[in-house]
Tab-separated table of C-alpha atoms in Angstrom:
chain	number	residue	atom	x	y	z
A	1	UNK	CA	113.165	36.341	63.375
A	2	UNK	CA	110.872	33.337	63.707
A	3	UNK	CA	108.836	33.712	66.899
A	4	UNK	CA	106.236	31.555	68.648
A	5	UNK	CA	103.630	33.443	70.678
A	6	UNK	CA	101.869	31.554	73.482
A	7	UNK	CA	98.578	32.728	74.944
A	8	UNK	CA	95.893	31.452	77.292
A	9	UNK	CA	93.195	33.950	78.129
A	10	UNK	CA	90.683	34.408	80.908
A	11	UNK	CA	88.583	31.522	79.593
A	12	UNK	CA	91.550	29.180	80.379
A	13	UNK	CA	90.246	26.520	78.008
A	14	UNK	CA	93.359	26.039	75.884
A	15	UNK	CA	96.832	27.308	75.059
A	16	UNK	CA	97.152	28.931	71.646
A	17	UNK	CA	100.573	28.835	69.973
A	18	UNK	CA	100.948	31.049	66.902
A	19	UNK	CA	104.155	31.236	64.866
A	20	UNK	CA	105.257	34.162	62.731
A	21	UNK	CA	108.213	35.426	60.780
A	22	UNK	CA	108.858	38.981	61.965
A	23	UNK	CA	111.206	41.544	60.454
A	24	UNK	CA	111.830	45.286	60.530
A	25	UNK	CA	111.668	47.024	57.164
A	26	UNK	CA	112.169	50.775	57.409
A	27	UNK	CA	109.482	52.087	59.733
A	28	UNK	CA	107.349	48.939	59.365
A	29	UNK	CA	107.234	45.699	61.313
A	30	UNK	CA	106.324	42.955	58.860
A	31	UNK	CA	104.476	39.920	60.206
A	32	UNK	CA	104.116	36.786	58.101
A	33	UNK	CA	101.696	34.398	59.868
A	34	UNK	CA	102.778	30.772	59.859
A	35	UNK	CA	99.673	29.373	61.557
A	36	UNK	CA	98.452	28.347	64.976
A	37	UNK	CA	98.057	25.166	66.986
A	38	UNK	CA	95.914	24.904	70.100
A	39	UNK	CA	96.445	22.593	73.061
A	40	UNK	CA	93.610	22.038	75.541
A	41	UNK	CA	94.580	22.025	79.179
A	42	UNK	CA	94.650	18.611	80.817
A	43	UNK	CA	91.271	18.281	82.560
A	44	UNK	CA	92.792	17.729	85.984
A	45	UNK	CA	95.036	20.797	85.632
A	46	UNK	CA	92.112	22.845	84.391
A	47	UNK	CA	89.989	21.852	87.391
A	48	UNK	CA	92.770	22.788	89.827
A	49	UNK	CA	93.215	26.108	88.001
A	50	UNK	CA	89.488	26.841	88.049
A	51	UNK	CA	89.303	26.103	91.783
A	52	UNK	CA	92.231	28.433	92.503
A	53	UNK	CA	90.854	31.429	90.600
A	54	UNK	CA	88.753	34.136	92.312
A	55	UNK	CA	86.521	33.832	94.230
A	56	UNK	CA	88.113	30.495	95.203
A	57	UNK	CA	90.785	30.122	97.839
A	58	UNK	CA	94.116	28.465	97.294
A	59	UNK	CA	97.480	27.838	98.951
A	60	UNK	CA	101.075	28.572	98.058
A	61	UNK	CA	101.542	24.845	97.520
A	62	UNK	CA	98.794	24.870	94.856
A	63	UNK	CA	100.246	28.016	93.279
A	64	UNK	CA	103.616	26.273	93.007
A	65	UNK	CA	102.037	23.172	91.468
A	66	UNK	CA	100.059	25.305	89.027
A	67	UNK	CA	103.132	27.324	88.024
A	68	UNK	CA	104.898	24.076	87.181
A	69	UNK	CA	101.950	22.346	85.522
A	70	UNK	CA	101.023	25.359	83.406
A	71	UNK	CA	104.685	25.891	82.469
A	72	UNK	CA	104.937	22.299	81.293
A	73	UNK	CA	101.682	22.631	79.321
A	74	UNK	CA	102.947	25.811	77.640
A	75	UNK	CA	106.233	24.047	76.902
A	76	UNK	CA	104.398	21.191	75.159
A	77	UNK	CA	102.447	23.685	73.039
A	78	UNK	CA	105.661	25.494	72.077
A	79	UNK	CA	107.409	22.266	71.096
A	80	UNK	CA	104.463	21.286	68.925
A	81	UNK	CA	104.302	24.720	67.279
A	82	UNK	CA	108.036	24.666	66.548
A	83	UNK	CA	107.748	21.218	64.987
A	84	UNK	CA	104.520	21.661	63.021
A	85	UNK	CA	104.618	25.342	62.064
A	86	UNK	CA	108.315	26.229	61.994
A	87	UNK	CA	109.992	23.031	60.819
A	88	UNK	CA	111.963	23.196	64.095
A	89	UNK	CA	113.502	26.545	63.138
A	90	UNK	CA	111.928	28.906	65.714
A	91	UNK	CA	114.327	31.382	67.322
A	92	UNK	CA	112.293	32.822	70.200
A	93	UNK	CA	109.245	32.021	72.309
A	94	UNK	CA	107.031	34.733	73.812
A	95	UNK	CA	104.790	33.395	76.570
A	96	UNK	CA	101.965	35.386	78.105
A	97	UNK	CA	101.375	32.711	80.738
A	98	UNK	CA	98.068	32.216	82.529
A	99	UNK	CA	96.714	35.178	84.451
A	100	UNK	CA	95.483	34.028	87.853
A	101	UNK	CA	95.143	37.405	89.548
A	102	UNK	CA	95.136	41.051	88.472
A	103	UNK	CA	95.179	43.202	91.605
A	104	UNK	CA	93.020	46.290	91.103
A	105	UNK	CA	91.795	48.641	93.799
A	106	UNK	CA	90.165	52.024	93.411
A	107	UNK	CA	90.747	52.086	89.667
A	108	UNK	CA	94.497	51.488	90.095
A	109	UNK	CA	96.381	48.279	89.363
A	110	UNK	CA	98.867	47.342	92.062
A	111	UNK	CA	100.128	44.003	90.768
A	112	UNK	CA	99.487	41.017	88.559
A	113	UNK	CA	100.343	37.327	88.528
A	114	UNK	CA	100.742	35.100	85.484
A	115	UNK	CA	101.684	31.473	86.075
A	116	UNK	CA	103.543	29.145	83.713
A	117	UNK	CA	107.223	28.985	84.654
A	118	UNK	CA	109.183	29.909	81.483
A	119	UNK	CA	112.144	27.704	82.465
A	120	UNK	CA	110.078	24.670	81.416
A	121	UNK	CA	109.547	26.226	77.979
A	122	UNK	CA	113.221	27.091	77.557
A	123	UNK	CA	114.274	23.610	78.640
A	124	UNK	CA	111.826	21.833	76.331
A	125	UNK	CA	112.473	23.974	73.238
A	126	UNK	CA	116.078	25.024	73.820
A	127	UNK	CA	114.987	28.559	72.868
A	128	UNK	CA	115.116	31.839	74.788
A	129	UNK	CA	111.751	32.778	76.265
A	130	UNK	CA	110.293	36.225	76.912
A	131	UNK	CA	107.638	36.053	79.647
A	132	UNK	CA	106.083	38.082	82.471
A	133	UNK	CA	105.075	40.945	80.182
A	134	UNK	CA	102.605	42.823	82.374
A	135	UNK	CA	104.474	43.760	85.597
A	136	UNK	CA	106.846	46.285	84.006
A	137	UNK	CA	103.967	48.411	82.718
A	138	UNK	CA	102.304	48.273	86.149
A	139	UNK	CA	105.566	49.324	87.817
A	140	UNK	CA	105.548	52.339	85.470
A	141	UNK	CA	102.081	53.311	86.698
A	142	UNK	CA	100.088	51.541	83.975
A	143	UNK	CA	97.188	49.140	84.114
A	144	UNK	CA	99.215	46.290	82.625
A	145	UNK	CA	96.304	45.695	80.266
A	146	UNK	CA	95.221	45.539	77.568
A	147	UNK	CA	98.784	44.884	76.437
A	148	UNK	CA	97.784	44.337	72.823
A	149	UNK	CA	97.203	48.104	72.593
A	150	UNK	CA	100.519	48.944	70.920
A	151	UNK	CA	100.184	46.062	68.449
A	152	UNK	CA	96.664	47.225	67.568
A	153	UNK	CA	97.810	50.823	67.114
A	154	UNK	CA	100.580	49.773	64.729
A	155	UNK	CA	98.126	47.541	62.872
A	156	UNK	CA	95.350	50.154	62.585
A	157	UNK	CA	97.643	52.974	61.489
A	158	UNK	CA	96.862	54.181	58.007
A	159	UNK	CA	93.363	52.700	57.812
A	160	UNK	CA	90.714	55.245	56.807
A	161	UNK	CA	88.245	56.753	59.253
A	162	UNK	CA	88.290	55.755	62.907
A	163	UNK	CA	88.986	52.012	63.084
A	164	UNK	CA	88.723	50.201	66.420
A	165	UNK	CA	90.240	46.807	67.239
A	166	UNK	CA	87.997	44.715	69.505
A	167	UNK	CA	88.928	41.458	71.207
A	168	UNK	CA	86.153	39.268	72.598
A	169	UNK	CA	87.830	36.853	75.006
A	170	UNK	CA	86.772	36.270	78.581
A	171	UNK	CA	87.014	40.043	78.914
A	172	UNK	CA	86.366	42.454	76.039
A	173	UNK	CA	89.011	45.046	75.217
A	174	UNK	CA	89.333	47.606	72.480
A	175	UNK	CA	91.914	49.922	70.991
A	176	UNK	CA	91.277	53.153	69.072
A	177	UNK	CA	93.730	54.956	66.769
A	178	UNK	CA	94.160	57.870	69.209
A	179	UNK	CA	95.863	55.494	71.662
A	180	UNK	CA	92.788	54.819	73.793
A	181	UNK	CA	92.696	51.201	74.954
A	182	UNK	CA	90.742	49.600	77.779
A	183	UNK	CA	88.679	46.639	78.922
A	184	UNK	CA	85.001	47.351	78.349
A	185	UNK	CA	83.862	44.576	80.713
A	186	UNK	CA	82.963	40.925	80.262
A	187	UNK	CA	82.883	39.380	76.805
A	188	UNK	CA	82.457	35.649	77.442
A	189	UNK	CA	83.393	35.498	81.149
A	190	UNK	CA	79.865	35.654	82.563
A	191	UNK	CA	78.383	33.676	79.659
A	192	UNK	CA	80.903	30.895	80.333
A	193	UNK	CA	80.219	31.067	84.087
A	194	UNK	CA	76.491	30.686	83.497
A	195	UNK	CA	76.971	27.790	81.079
A	196	UNK	CA	79.143	25.956	83.627
A	197	UNK	CA	76.901	26.802	86.564
A	198	UNK	CA	73.618	25.770	84.968
A	199	UNK	CA	75.097	22.597	83.435
A	200	UNK	CA	76.823	21.458	86.608
A	201	UNK	CA	80.176	21.817	84.892
A	202	UNK	CA	79.389	19.698	81.827
A	203	UNK	CA	79.408	22.775	79.530
A	204	UNK	CA	82.466	25.016	79.430
A	205	UNK	CA	80.770	27.686	77.315
A	206	UNK	CA	77.661	28.390	75.249
A	207	UNK	CA	78.575	26.378	72.150
A	208	UNK	CA	77.591	28.286	68.977
A	209	UNK	CA	75.406	30.558	71.134
A	210	UNK	CA	72.793	27.778	71.300
A	211	UNK	CA	71.570	28.641	74.814
A	212	UNK	CA	71.300	32.341	74.049
A	213	UNK	CA	69.462	31.591	70.794
A	214	UNK	CA	66.738	29.728	72.711
A	215	UNK	CA	66.416	32.409	75.374
A	216	UNK	CA	64.814	35.803	75.836
A	217	UNK	CA	66.572	38.796	77.345
A	218	UNK	CA	65.351	39.382	80.925
A	219	UNK	CA	65.182	43.181	81.022
A	220	UNK	CA	65.126	43.627	84.848
A	221	UNK	CA	68.238	41.431	85.178
A	222	UNK	CA	69.933	43.335	82.346
A	223	UNK	CA	69.213	46.661	84.065
A	224	UNK	CA	70.680	45.351	87.317
A	225	UNK	CA	73.813	44.119	85.541
A	226	UNK	CA	74.244	47.445	83.745
A	227	UNK	CA	74.352	49.223	87.127
A	228	UNK	CA	77.854	47.785	87.653
A	229	UNK	CA	80.091	50.791	88.543
A	230	UNK	CA	82.968	49.522	86.396
A	231	UNK	CA	81.215	50.563	83.190
A	232	UNK	CA	81.183	54.240	84.245
A	233	UNK	CA	84.909	54.380	85.074
A	234	UNK	CA	87.036	56.457	82.688
A	235	UNK	CA	89.747	54.875	80.540
A	236	UNK	CA	92.385	53.589	80.892
A	237	UNK	CA	90.872	50.808	82.948
A	238	UNK	CA	91.125	47.048	83.220
A	239	UNK	CA	89.133	44.261	84.795
A	240	UNK	CA	88.980	40.467	84.912
A	241	UNK	CA	87.518	37.429	86.601
A	242	UNK	CA	88.447	38.953	89.932
A	243	UNK	CA	85.173	40.853	89.404
A	244	UNK	CA	83.166	39.008	86.756
A	245	UNK	CA	82.831	35.421	88.005
A	246	UNK	CA	80.129	32.905	88.959
A	247	UNK	CA	79.706	34.385	92.446
A	248	UNK	CA	79.121	37.807	90.892
A	249	UNK	CA	76.429	36.312	88.665
A	250	UNK	CA	74.735	34.537	91.573
A	251	UNK	CA	74.573	37.811	93.496
A	252	UNK	CA	73.023	39.517	90.458
A	253	UNK	CA	70.366	36.788	90.181
A	254	UNK	CA	69.283	37.153	93.824
A	255	UNK	CA	65.620	38.038	94.184
A	256	UNK	CA	64.568	37.112	90.667
A	257	UNK	CA	63.332	33.633	91.543
A	258	UNK	CA	64.050	30.781	89.160
A	259	UNK	CA	65.054	31.984	85.711
A	260	UNK	CA	65.589	29.696	82.750
A	261	UNK	CA	69.222	29.068	81.909
A	262	UNK	CA	68.532	30.121	78.326
A	263	UNK	CA	67.111	33.481	79.430
A	264	UNK	CA	70.054	34.177	81.740
A	265	UNK	CA	72.575	33.378	79.003
A	266	UNK	CA	70.653	35.490	76.472
A	267	UNK	CA	70.696	38.375	78.958
A	268	UNK	CA	74.437	38.018	79.595
A	269	UNK	CA	75.085	37.905	75.861
A	270	UNK	CA	73.124	41.135	75.458
A	271	UNK	CA	75.084	42.640	78.367
A	272	UNK	CA	78.312	42.044	76.439
A	273	UNK	CA	76.863	43.411	73.201
A	274	UNK	CA	75.446	46.468	74.958
A	275	UNK	CA	78.555	47.424	76.950
A	276	UNK	CA	80.898	46.818	74.014
A	277	UNK	CA	78.697	48.768	71.597
A	278	UNK	CA	78.338	51.703	74.002
A	279	UNK	CA	82.133	51.899	74.312
A	280	UNK	CA	82.676	51.630	70.546
A	281	UNK	CA	80.089	54.296	69.714
A	282	UNK	CA	81.546	56.686	72.292
A	283	UNK	CA	84.802	56.580	70.291
A	284	UNK	CA	83.075	57.532	67.036
A	285	UNK	CA	84.257	54.341	65.349
A	286	UNK	CA	83.702	53.888	61.627
A	287	UNK	CA	85.095	50.335	61.526
A	288	UNK	CA	85.284	47.578	64.158
A	289	UNK	CA	87.770	44.742	63.618
A	290	UNK	CA	86.800	41.851	65.885
A	291	UNK	CA	88.909	38.930	67.114
A	292	UNK	CA	88.823	36.429	69.965
A	293	UNK	CA	86.718	33.443	70.908
A	294	UNK	CA	83.521	35.487	70.971
A	295	UNK	CA	83.650	35.680	67.169
A	296	UNK	CA	82.504	32.030	67.153
A	297	UNK	CA	79.291	32.968	69.001
A	298	UNK	CA	76.828	33.957	66.241
A	299	UNK	CA	74.242	35.286	68.685
A	300	UNK	CA	76.765	37.626	70.292
A	301	UNK	CA	77.991	38.810	66.903
A	302	UNK	CA	74.419	39.381	65.712
A	303	UNK	CA	73.487	41.340	68.853
A	304	UNK	CA	76.644	43.384	68.538
A	305	UNK	CA	75.975	44.148	64.882
A	306	UNK	CA	72.421	45.257	65.691
A	307	UNK	CA	73.719	47.726	68.253
A	308	UNK	CA	76.375	49.034	65.855
A	309	UNK	CA	74.350	50.115	62.812
A	310	UNK	CA	76.913	52.714	61.725
A	311	UNK	CA	80.398	51.182	61.872
A	312	UNK	CA	81.452	48.411	59.505
A	313	UNK	CA	81.961	45.263	61.613
A	314	UNK	CA	84.468	42.742	60.258
A	315	UNK	CA	86.649	40.022	61.740
A	316	UNK	CA	90.438	40.180	61.877
A	317	UNK	CA	90.484	37.194	59.486
A	318	UNK	CA	89.588	39.608	56.685
A	319	UNK	CA	92.805	41.519	57.392
A	320	UNK	CA	95.059	38.473	57.484
A	321	UNK	CA	95.109	37.572	61.191
A	322	UNK	CA	92.993	34.587	62.241
A	323	UNK	CA	90.529	35.795	64.872
A	324	UNK	CA	91.285	32.906	67.228
A	325	UNK	CA	95.064	33.456	66.927
A	326	UNK	CA	95.329	37.230	66.951
A	327	UNK	CA	96.300	37.604	70.623
A	328	UNK	CA	98.951	34.885	70.339
A	329	UNK	CA	100.375	36.726	67.320
A	330	UNK	CA	100.293	39.952	69.337
A	331	UNK	CA	102.475	38.420	72.036
A	332	UNK	CA	104.854	37.109	69.392
A	333	UNK	CA	105.208	40.748	68.306
A	334	UNK	CA	105.762	41.906	71.891
A	335	UNK	CA	108.425	39.233	72.380
A	336	UNK	CA	110.139	40.328	69.169
A	337	UNK	CA	110.156	43.954	70.356
A	338	UNK	CA	111.641	42.959	73.711
A	339	UNK	CA	114.385	40.914	72.051
A	340	UNK	CA	115.287	43.998	70.002
A	341	UNK	CA	115.269	46.287	73.036
A	342	UNK	CA	112.153	48.124	71.850
A	343	UNK	CA	109.217	49.292	73.948
A	344	UNK	CA	106.073	47.173	73.891
A	345	UNK	CA	103.630	49.668	75.371
A	346	UNK	CA	101.860	52.836	74.384
A	347	UNK	CA	101.528	54.943	77.567
A	348	UNK	CA	98.174	56.367	76.514
A	349	UNK	CA	96.772	52.864	76.197
A	350	UNK	CA	97.613	51.701	79.719
A	351	UNK	CA	98.032	54.980	81.599
A	352	UNK	CA	101.731	54.387	82.286
A	353	UNK	CA	104.168	57.249	82.877
A	354	UNK	CA	106.290	56.116	79.952
A	355	UNK	CA	106.732	53.344	77.398
A	356	UNK	CA	108.604	50.258	78.609
A	357	UNK	CA	110.519	47.326	77.222
A	358	UNK	CA	108.437	44.449	78.578
A	359	UNK	CA	109.114	41.106	80.182
A	360	UNK	CA	111.913	38.983	81.523
A	361	UNK	CA	114.097	36.772	79.348
A	362	UNK	CA	115.005	33.172	80.156
A	363	UNK	CA	118.053	32.077	78.121
A	364	UNK	CA	117.833	29.075	75.830
A	365	UNK	CA	120.022	25.989	75.774
A	366	UNK	CA	122.854	27.811	73.992
A	367	UNK	CA	122.742	30.893	76.181
A	368	UNK	CA	121.342	34.253	75.195
A	369	UNK	CA	122.123	35.833	71.838
A	370	UNK	CA	120.004	38.914	71.244
A	371	UNK	CA	119.889	40.923	68.002
A	372	UNK	CA	122.319	43.859	67.878
A	373	UNK	CA	120.970	47.103	69.366
A	374	UNK	CA	120.052	50.105	67.298
A	375	UNK	CA	116.803	48.988	65.699
A	376	UNK	CA	114.243	51.766	65.200
A	377	UNK	CA	110.828	51.478	66.777
A	378	UNK	CA	108.302	50.590	64.038
A	379	UNK	CA	105.460	52.969	63.203
A	380	UNK	CA	103.149	50.410	61.620
A	381	UNK	CA	102.471	46.681	61.495
A	382	UNK	CA	102.112	45.090	58.075
A	383	UNK	CA	100.632	41.601	57.780
A	384	UNK	CA	102.340	39.931	54.847
């Protein structure tokens, strides 16, 4: 089955559309990557989205407009991916949507909201669309994140030692071969917030780690940031920009006087490296396979490598999945599993009571024709 996976993460800078040929072969799920295209959000839509996200306030009217606008943007990305990567032969679209709120309280997740109405995608492509992946896991008592846990487990299975998959997006999450999966804390979320805040909005992120490279880690600020209670919570756990946002950073900076932007960004980059490395080392990892936008930040990768002297650190590119497309491919896999009536979660990864078939399906132009039932759940993921 030829599937397009659509993903926009907590950095909300662009929509990634990755296409793959997926097939079941015995106990393996075989993934042949077909490539990825990326579509930046329209600047006006991005500004409205940024204003609506925590700690901002919004209205139901804005939520409705965003659901439509994001759905249309995802639809455009899917149409382009079908045309450029699939020669207009895609059979299914799997859309993560744009997370705007993940409702956590007392270590428990009560709900989640991803915008990007899938009807726009189905109408534009004519294809069935699997969307709204997270709520079913939450209804089953899980955290609803990180949902790539099952895909990582299938992918890591059979590798020697104790491999760990690490994604450095807005939030950092990892998966270990024993089924442990959780968000470690911010990856680029606070770095991006600082870059925007100090530049008056002209910088969306620390390009190539240039700010961090010119800065010096401010140890008192780092110690204050490390006192965040989230880091001490046991797994499974999840977090997001509901906690780690510009207001959070401003509160952390209170009382330090005027700090150089470069020093703040260097400190936040070290915060990510430190919290990720502590989590990885606690798992006894022998190999760390890194993906996500943070891979493009050489300062972050260098700091992380320095704090992980034991494990081998490599990017997912070395194993056949482009680091900037890996999460989009993961949702293509989850969509494929849903279409085949197969569970897309590992209960140990999210804390759910049981595994669940994820998402809701919007029929395509010709109705809904799902594969015949009876497929066996795969035990490993093979990248062709």
